[in-house]
Amino acid sequence: MAMRGNKIIQAKMVLLGDMGTGKTSLVLRFVKGQFHDYQESTIGAAFFTQVLSVNEATIKFDIWDTAGQERYHSLAPMYYRGAAAAVVVYDITSMDSFVRAKNWVLELQRQEKPNLIVFLVGNKADLEGKRQVGSQEGEDYAQENGLAFLETSAKTAQNVNELFYDIANQLAKIV
Ligand code: GDP
Ligand code: MG
């Protein structure tokens, strides 16, 4: 195994977004390499750790997934307090979820955390035939708001590793 630099970064990452957009599925795809068509929405450990090595750094992610509280369209501020990165997820087949994602972005902007890394993620990219939110629409909104942007599929694994490695690389740069 190649030796890496010895910078070790512990980083809290939170997932935000409407219920059913695939937050838990993205985490399970990344952490366990698994996908379930009937992901139980309110059950689960809601907390995962994962270690990633990128150039010069080892990132220890504490990943906070919701346990269904997003149903009420609000999360206690303690959920994202202290987070180094936030992933705001919408479902490309649901315009409502995109509108909701924008609200989460506003909520994060209100926290005034200039170093917070925010990724906007359009998930379920495998469901092209049911798409309601254009790629360009997501991309434009992200660009206007200074967010990184990716379309993913927890089902096919499209861009899932990229998402977490991109975040790790950004963390390695700023810390
Ligand atoms: P959460 O409420 O945001 O945590 O969403 P879940 O991870 O529980 O996923 C909600 C539903 O969407 C489940 O039935 C998943 O199987 C499904 N799902 C999640 N991600 C994808 C995806 O990328 N593609 C497809 N086709 N279905 C997905
Ligand atoms: Mg969930």
mmCIF file of C-alpha atoms and ligand atoms in Angstrom:
data_model
loop_
_atom_site.group_PDB
_atom_site.id
_atom_site.type_symbol
_atom_site.label_atom_id
_atom_site.label_comp_id
_atom_site.label_asym_id
_atom_site.label_seq_id
_atom_site.Cartn_x
_atom_site.Cartn_y
_atom_site.Cartn_z
ATOM 1 C CA MET A 1 0.000 0.000 0.000
ATOM 2 C CA ALA A 2 1.324 3.407 -0.937
ATOM 3 C CA MET A 3 2.249 5.718 1.885
ATOM 4 C CA ARG A 4 0.124 8.797 2.044
ATOM 5 C CA GLY A 5 0.819 12.123 3.615
ATOM 6 C CA ASN A 6 0.127 12.168 7.310
ATOM 7 C CA LYS A 7 -2.446 14.918 7.412
ATOM 8 C CA ILE A 8 -5.508 13.432 9.075
ATOM 9 C CA ILE A 9 -8.729 15.357 8.846
ATOM 10 C CA GLN A 10 -11.865 14.511 10.756
ATOM 11 C CA ALA A 11 -14.829 15.962 8.926
ATOM 12 C CA LYS A 12 -18.535 15.979 9.586
ATOM 13 C CA MET A 13 -20.647 15.671 6.465
ATOM 14 C CA VAL A 14 -24.409 16.104 6.526
ATOM 15 C CA LEU A 15 -27.031 15.085 3.996
ATOM 16 C CA LEU A 16 -29.993 17.359 3.419
ATOM 17 C CA GLY A 17 -32.918 17.171 1.061
ATOM 18 C CA ASP A 18 -36.472 15.993 0.716
ATOM 19 C CA MET A 19 -37.581 12.600 1.865
ATOM 20 C CA GLY A 20 -37.290 10.022 -0.886
ATOM 21 C CA THR A 21 -34.582 11.784 -2.882
ATOM 22 C CA GLY A 22 -32.096 9.013 -2.104
ATOM 23 C CA LYS A 23 -29.912 10.373 0.698
ATOM 24 C CA THR A 24 -29.735 7.100 2.576
ATOM 25 C CA SER A 25 -29.266 5.192 -0.676
ATOM 26 C CA LEU A 26 -26.298 7.375 -1.670
ATOM 27 C CA VAL A 27 -24.615 6.793 1.670
ATOM 28 C CA LEU A 28 -25.259 3.050 1.581
ATOM 29 C CA ARG A 29 -23.986 2.852 -1.995
ATOM 30 C CA PHE A 30 -20.818 4.619 -0.972
ATOM 31 C CA VAL A 31 -20.197 2.963 2.396
ATOM 32 C CA LYS A 32 -21.430 -0.559 1.643
ATOM 33 C CA GLY A 33 -21.635 -0.765 -2.131
ATOM 34 C CA GLN A 34 -25.278 -1.732 -1.849
ATOM 35 C CA PHE A 35 -28.580 -0.518 -3.247
ATOM 36 C CA HIS A 36 -32.119 -1.476 -2.248
ATOM 37 C CA ASP A 37 -35.202 -0.692 -4.320
ATOM 38 C CA TYR A 38 -37.238 -0.459 -1.144
ATOM 39 C CA GLN A 39 -35.039 1.565 1.126
ATOM 40 C CA GLU A 40 -36.687 1.862 4.530
ATOM 41 C CA SER A 41 -37.048 5.609 5.032
ATOM 42 C CA THR A 42 -37.121 6.010 8.767
ATOM 43 C CA ILE A 43 -34.960 3.143 9.924
ATOM 44 C CA GLY A 44 -31.253 3.087 10.034
ATOM 45 C CA ALA A 45 -28.177 4.084 11.841
ATOM 46 C CA ALA A 46 -28.331 7.657 10.500
ATOM 47 C CA PHE A 47 -24.624 7.847 11.272
ATOM 48 C CA PHE A 48 -21.743 6.335 9.324
ATOM 49 C CA THR A 49 -18.009 6.690 9.307
ATOM 50 C CA GLN A 50 -15.792 6.229 6.289
ATOM 51 C CA VAL A 51 -12.093 6.836 5.771
ATOM 52 C CA LEU A 52 -10.820 8.101 2.416
ATOM 53 C CA SER A 53 -7.267 8.739 1.350
ATOM 54 C CA VAL A 54 -6.610 11.486 -1.151
ATOM 55 C CA ASN A 55 -3.336 13.219 -2.001
ATOM 56 C CA GLU A 56 -1.495 14.155 1.160
ATOM 57 C CA ALA A 57 -4.433 13.523 3.439
ATOM 58 C CA THR A 58 -6.608 10.971 5.112
ATOM 59 C CA ILE A 59 -10.167 12.109 5.604
ATOM 60 C CA LYS A 60 -12.237 10.507 8.319
ATOM 61 C CA PHE A 61 -15.804 11.247 7.418
ATOM 62 C CA ASP A 62 -18.552 11.304 9.988
ATOM 63 C CA ILE A 63 -21.575 11.095 7.742
ATOM 64 C CA TRP A 64 -24.873 12.243 9.227
ATOM 65 C CA ASP A 65 -27.911 10.921 7.451
ATOM 66 C CA THR A 66 -31.374 11.898 8.585
ATOM 67 C CA ALA A 67 -33.707 9.409 10.196
ATOM 68 C CA GLY A 68 -36.733 10.831 8.432
ATOM 69 C CA GLN A 69 -36.999 14.179 10.255
ATOM 70 C CA GLU A 70 -36.814 15.985 6.896
ATOM 71 C CA ARG A 71 -40.456 14.996 6.482
ATOM 72 C CA TYR A 72 -41.245 18.095 8.547
ATOM 73 C CA HIS A 73 -39.098 20.259 6.254
ATOM 74 C CA SER A 74 -36.892 21.357 9.074
ATOM 75 C CA LEU A 75 -33.962 19.936 10.918
ATOM 76 C CA ALA A 76 -32.588 21.061 14.235
ATOM 77 C CA PRO A 77 -29.589 23.347 13.675
ATOM 78 C CA MET A 78 -27.509 20.920 15.722
ATOM 79 C CA TYR A 79 -27.837 18.495 12.835
ATOM 80 C CA TYR A 80 -25.563 20.589 10.638
ATOM 81 C CA ARG A 81 -23.660 22.469 13.327
ATOM 82 C CA GLY A 82 -19.941 21.853 12.990
ATOM 83 C CA ALA A 83 -20.292 20.322 9.533
ATOM 84 C CA ALA A 84 -17.406 20.740 7.096
ATOM 85 C CA ALA A 85 -19.477 19.624 4.126
ATOM 86 C CA ALA A 86 -23.148 19.490 3.253
ATOM 87 C CA VAL A 87 -24.712 17.504 0.437
ATOM 88 C CA VAL A 88 -28.099 18.818 -0.649
ATOM 89 C CA VAL A 89 -29.915 16.127 -2.587
ATOM 90 C CA TYR A 90 -32.868 16.401 -4.942
ATOM 91 C CA ASP A 91 -34.464 13.842 -7.220
ATOM 92 C CA ILE A 92 -34.207 14.705 -10.928
ATOM 93 C CA THR A 93 -37.713 13.254 -11.436
ATOM 94 C CA SER A 94 -39.255 15.675 -8.905
ATOM 95 C CA MET A 95 -39.421 19.424 -9.409
ATOM 96 C CA ASP A 96 -40.784 19.725 -5.871
ATOM 97 C CA SER A 97 -37.642 18.173 -4.488
ATOM 98 C CA PHE A 98 -35.542 20.670 -6.459
ATOM 99 C CA VAL A 99 -37.518 23.589 -5.004
ATOM 100 C CA ARG A 100 -37.032 22.079 -1.565
ATOM 101 C CA ALA A 101 -33.298 21.667 -2.205
ATOM 102 C CA LYS A 102 -33.082 25.386 -2.933
ATOM 103 C CA ASN A 103 -34.692 26.044 0.444
ATOM 104 C CA TRP A 104 -32.053 23.894 2.126
ATOM 105 C CA VAL A 105 -29.365 25.858 0.334
ATOM 106 C CA LEU A 106 -30.887 29.119 1.616
ATOM 107 C CA GLU A 107 -30.981 27.694 5.104
ATOM 108 C CA LEU A 108 -27.282 26.820 4.863
ATOM 109 C CA GLN A 109 -26.462 30.274 3.497
ATOM 110 C CA ARG A 110 -28.198 31.776 6.532
ATOM 111 C CA GLN A 111 -25.706 29.944 8.757
ATOM 112 C CA GLU A 112 -22.940 32.122 7.316
ATOM 113 C CA LYS A 113 -20.246 29.479 7.311
ATOM 114 C CA PRO A 114 -17.910 30.644 4.528
ATOM 115 C CA ASN A 115 -15.764 27.501 4.673
ATOM 116 C CA LEU A 116 -18.659 25.080 4.419
ATOM 117 C CA ILE A 117 -18.372 22.936 1.300
ATOM 118 C CA VAL A 118 -21.805 22.553 -0.259
ATOM 119 C CA PHE A 119 -22.597 20.077 -2.995
ATOM 120 C CA LEU A 120 -25.866 20.135 -4.895
ATOM 121 C CA VAL A 121 -26.717 16.642 -6.071
ATOM 122 C CA GLY A 122 -29.404 15.618 -8.560
ATOM 123 C CA ASN A 123 -29.929 11.956 -7.777
ATOM 124 C CA LYS A 124 -31.802 9.200 -9.682
ATOM 125 C CA ALA A 125 -30.018 10.123 -12.902
ATOM 126 C CA ASP A 126 -30.823 6.593 -14.127
ATOM 127 C CA LEU A 127 -34.498 7.638 -14.481
ATOM 128 C CA GLU A 128 -33.884 9.801 -17.528
ATOM 129 C CA GLY A 129 -37.349 9.125 -18.959
ATOM 130 C CA LYS A 130 -39.028 10.639 -15.911
ATOM 131 C CA ARG A 131 -36.756 13.650 -15.624
ATOM 132 C CA GLN A 132 -38.397 16.909 -14.467
ATOM 133 C CA VAL A 133 -35.274 18.901 -13.601
ATOM 134 C CA GLY A 134 -32.882 19.547 -16.457
ATOM 135 C CA SER A 135 -29.169 19.059 -15.918
ATOM 136 C CA GLN A 136 -28.562 22.616 -17.031
ATOM 137 C CA GLU A 137 -31.107 23.919 -14.545
ATOM 138 C CA GLY A 138 -29.306 22.213 -11.679
ATOM 139 C CA GLU A 139 -25.934 23.290 -12.969
ATOM 140 C CA ASP A 140 -26.995 26.925 -13.418
ATOM 141 C CA TYR A 141 -28.484 27.171 -9.946
ATOM 142 C CA ALA A 142 -25.347 25.634 -8.433
ATOM 143 C CA GLN A 143 -23.093 28.005 -10.308
ATOM 144 C CA GLU A 144 -25.110 31.077 -9.307
ATOM 145 C CA ASN A 145 -24.809 30.036 -5.689
ATOM 146 C CA GLY A 146 -21.204 28.924 -5.665
ATOM 147 C CA LEU A 147 -22.006 25.248 -5.130
ATOM 148 C CA ALA A 148 -20.407 22.196 -6.604
ATOM 149 C CA PHE A 149 -22.830 20.135 -8.665
ATOM 150 C CA LEU A 150 -23.165 16.507 -9.709
ATOM 151 C CA GLU A 151 -25.887 14.244 -11.006
ATOM 152 C CA THR A 152 -25.741 10.814 -9.419
ATOM 153 C CA SER A 153 -27.475 7.490 -9.286
ATOM 154 C CA ALA A 154 -27.335 5.446 -6.117
ATOM 155 C CA LYS A 155 -28.850 2.648 -8.189
ATOM 156 C CA THR A 156 -26.185 2.422 -10.899
ATOM 157 C CA ALA A 157 -23.438 4.012 -8.750
ATOM 158 C CA GLN A 158 -23.000 6.811 -11.305
ATOM 159 C CA ASN A 159 -20.874 9.594 -9.776
ATOM 160 C CA VAL A 160 -21.274 8.304 -6.215
ATOM 161 C CA ASN A 161 -17.586 7.727 -5.510
ATOM 162 C CA GLU A 162 -16.831 10.939 -7.400
ATOM 163 C CA LEU A 163 -19.088 12.853 -5.035
ATOM 164 C CA PHE A 164 -17.325 11.684 -1.897
ATOM 165 C CA TYR A 165 -13.840 11.933 -3.394
ATOM 166 C CA ASP A 166 -14.526 15.446 -4.683
ATOM 167 C CA ILE A 167 -15.544 16.471 -1.182
ATOM 168 C CA ALA A 168 -12.474 14.784 0.312
ATOM 169 C CA ASN A 169 -10.231 16.587 -2.159
ATOM 170 C CA GLN A 170 -11.788 19.944 -1.370
ATOM 171 C CA LEU A 171 -11.393 19.319 2.359
ATOM 172 C CA ALA A 172 -7.767 18.352 1.888
ATOM 173 C CA LYS A 173 -7.195 21.669 0.147
ATOM 174 C CA ILE A 174 -8.789 23.998 2.668
ATOM 175 C CA VAL A 175 -7.761 22.372 5.945
HETATM 176 P P1 GDP B 1 -34.107 9.342 1.509
HETATM 177 O O1 GDP B 1 -35.467 9.463 2.116
HETATM 178 O O2 GDP B 1 -33.651 10.629 0.918
HETATM 179 O O3 GDP B 1 -33.090 8.760 2.431
HETATM 180 O O4 GDP B 1 -34.239 8.357 0.250
HETATM 181 P P2 GDP B 1 -33.973 6.787 0.195
HETATM 182 O O5 GDP B 1 -32.518 6.500 0.112
HETATM 183 O O6 GDP B 1 -34.732 6.138 1.301
HETATM 184 O O7 GDP B 1 -34.596 6.417 -1.232
HETATM 185 C C1 GDP B 1 -35.979 6.608 -1.512
HETATM 186 C C2 GDP B 1 -36.404 5.679 -2.634
HETATM 187 O O8 GDP B 1 -35.725 6.034 -3.843
HETATM 188 C C3 GDP B 1 -36.043 4.198 -2.378
HETATM 189 O O9 GDP B 1 -37.087 3.402 -2.884
HETATM 190 C C4 GDP B 1 -34.768 3.993 -3.179
HETATM 191 O O10 GDP B 1 -34.628 2.664 -3.598
HETATM 192 C C5 GDP B 1 -35.005 4.927 -4.359
HETATM 193 N N1 GDP B 1 -33.731 5.459 -4.915
HETATM 194 C C6 GDP B 1 -32.733 6.057 -4.239
HETATM 195 N N2 GDP B 1 -31.746 6.431 -5.056
HETATM 196 C C7 GDP B 1 -32.119 6.053 -6.309
HETATM 197 C C8 GDP B 1 -31.514 6.172 -7.610
HETATM 198 O O11 GDP B 1 -30.413 6.703 -7.806
HETATM 199 N N3 GDP B 1 -32.234 5.663 -8.666
HETATM 200 C C9 GDP B 1 -33.461 5.079 -8.497
HETATM 201 N N4 GDP B 1 -34.059 4.615 -9.594
HETATM 202 N N5 GDP B 1 -34.054 4.957 -7.305
HETATM 203 C C10 GDP B 1 -33.398 5.443 -6.212
HETATM 204 MG MG MG B 2 -33.204 8.348 4.462
#
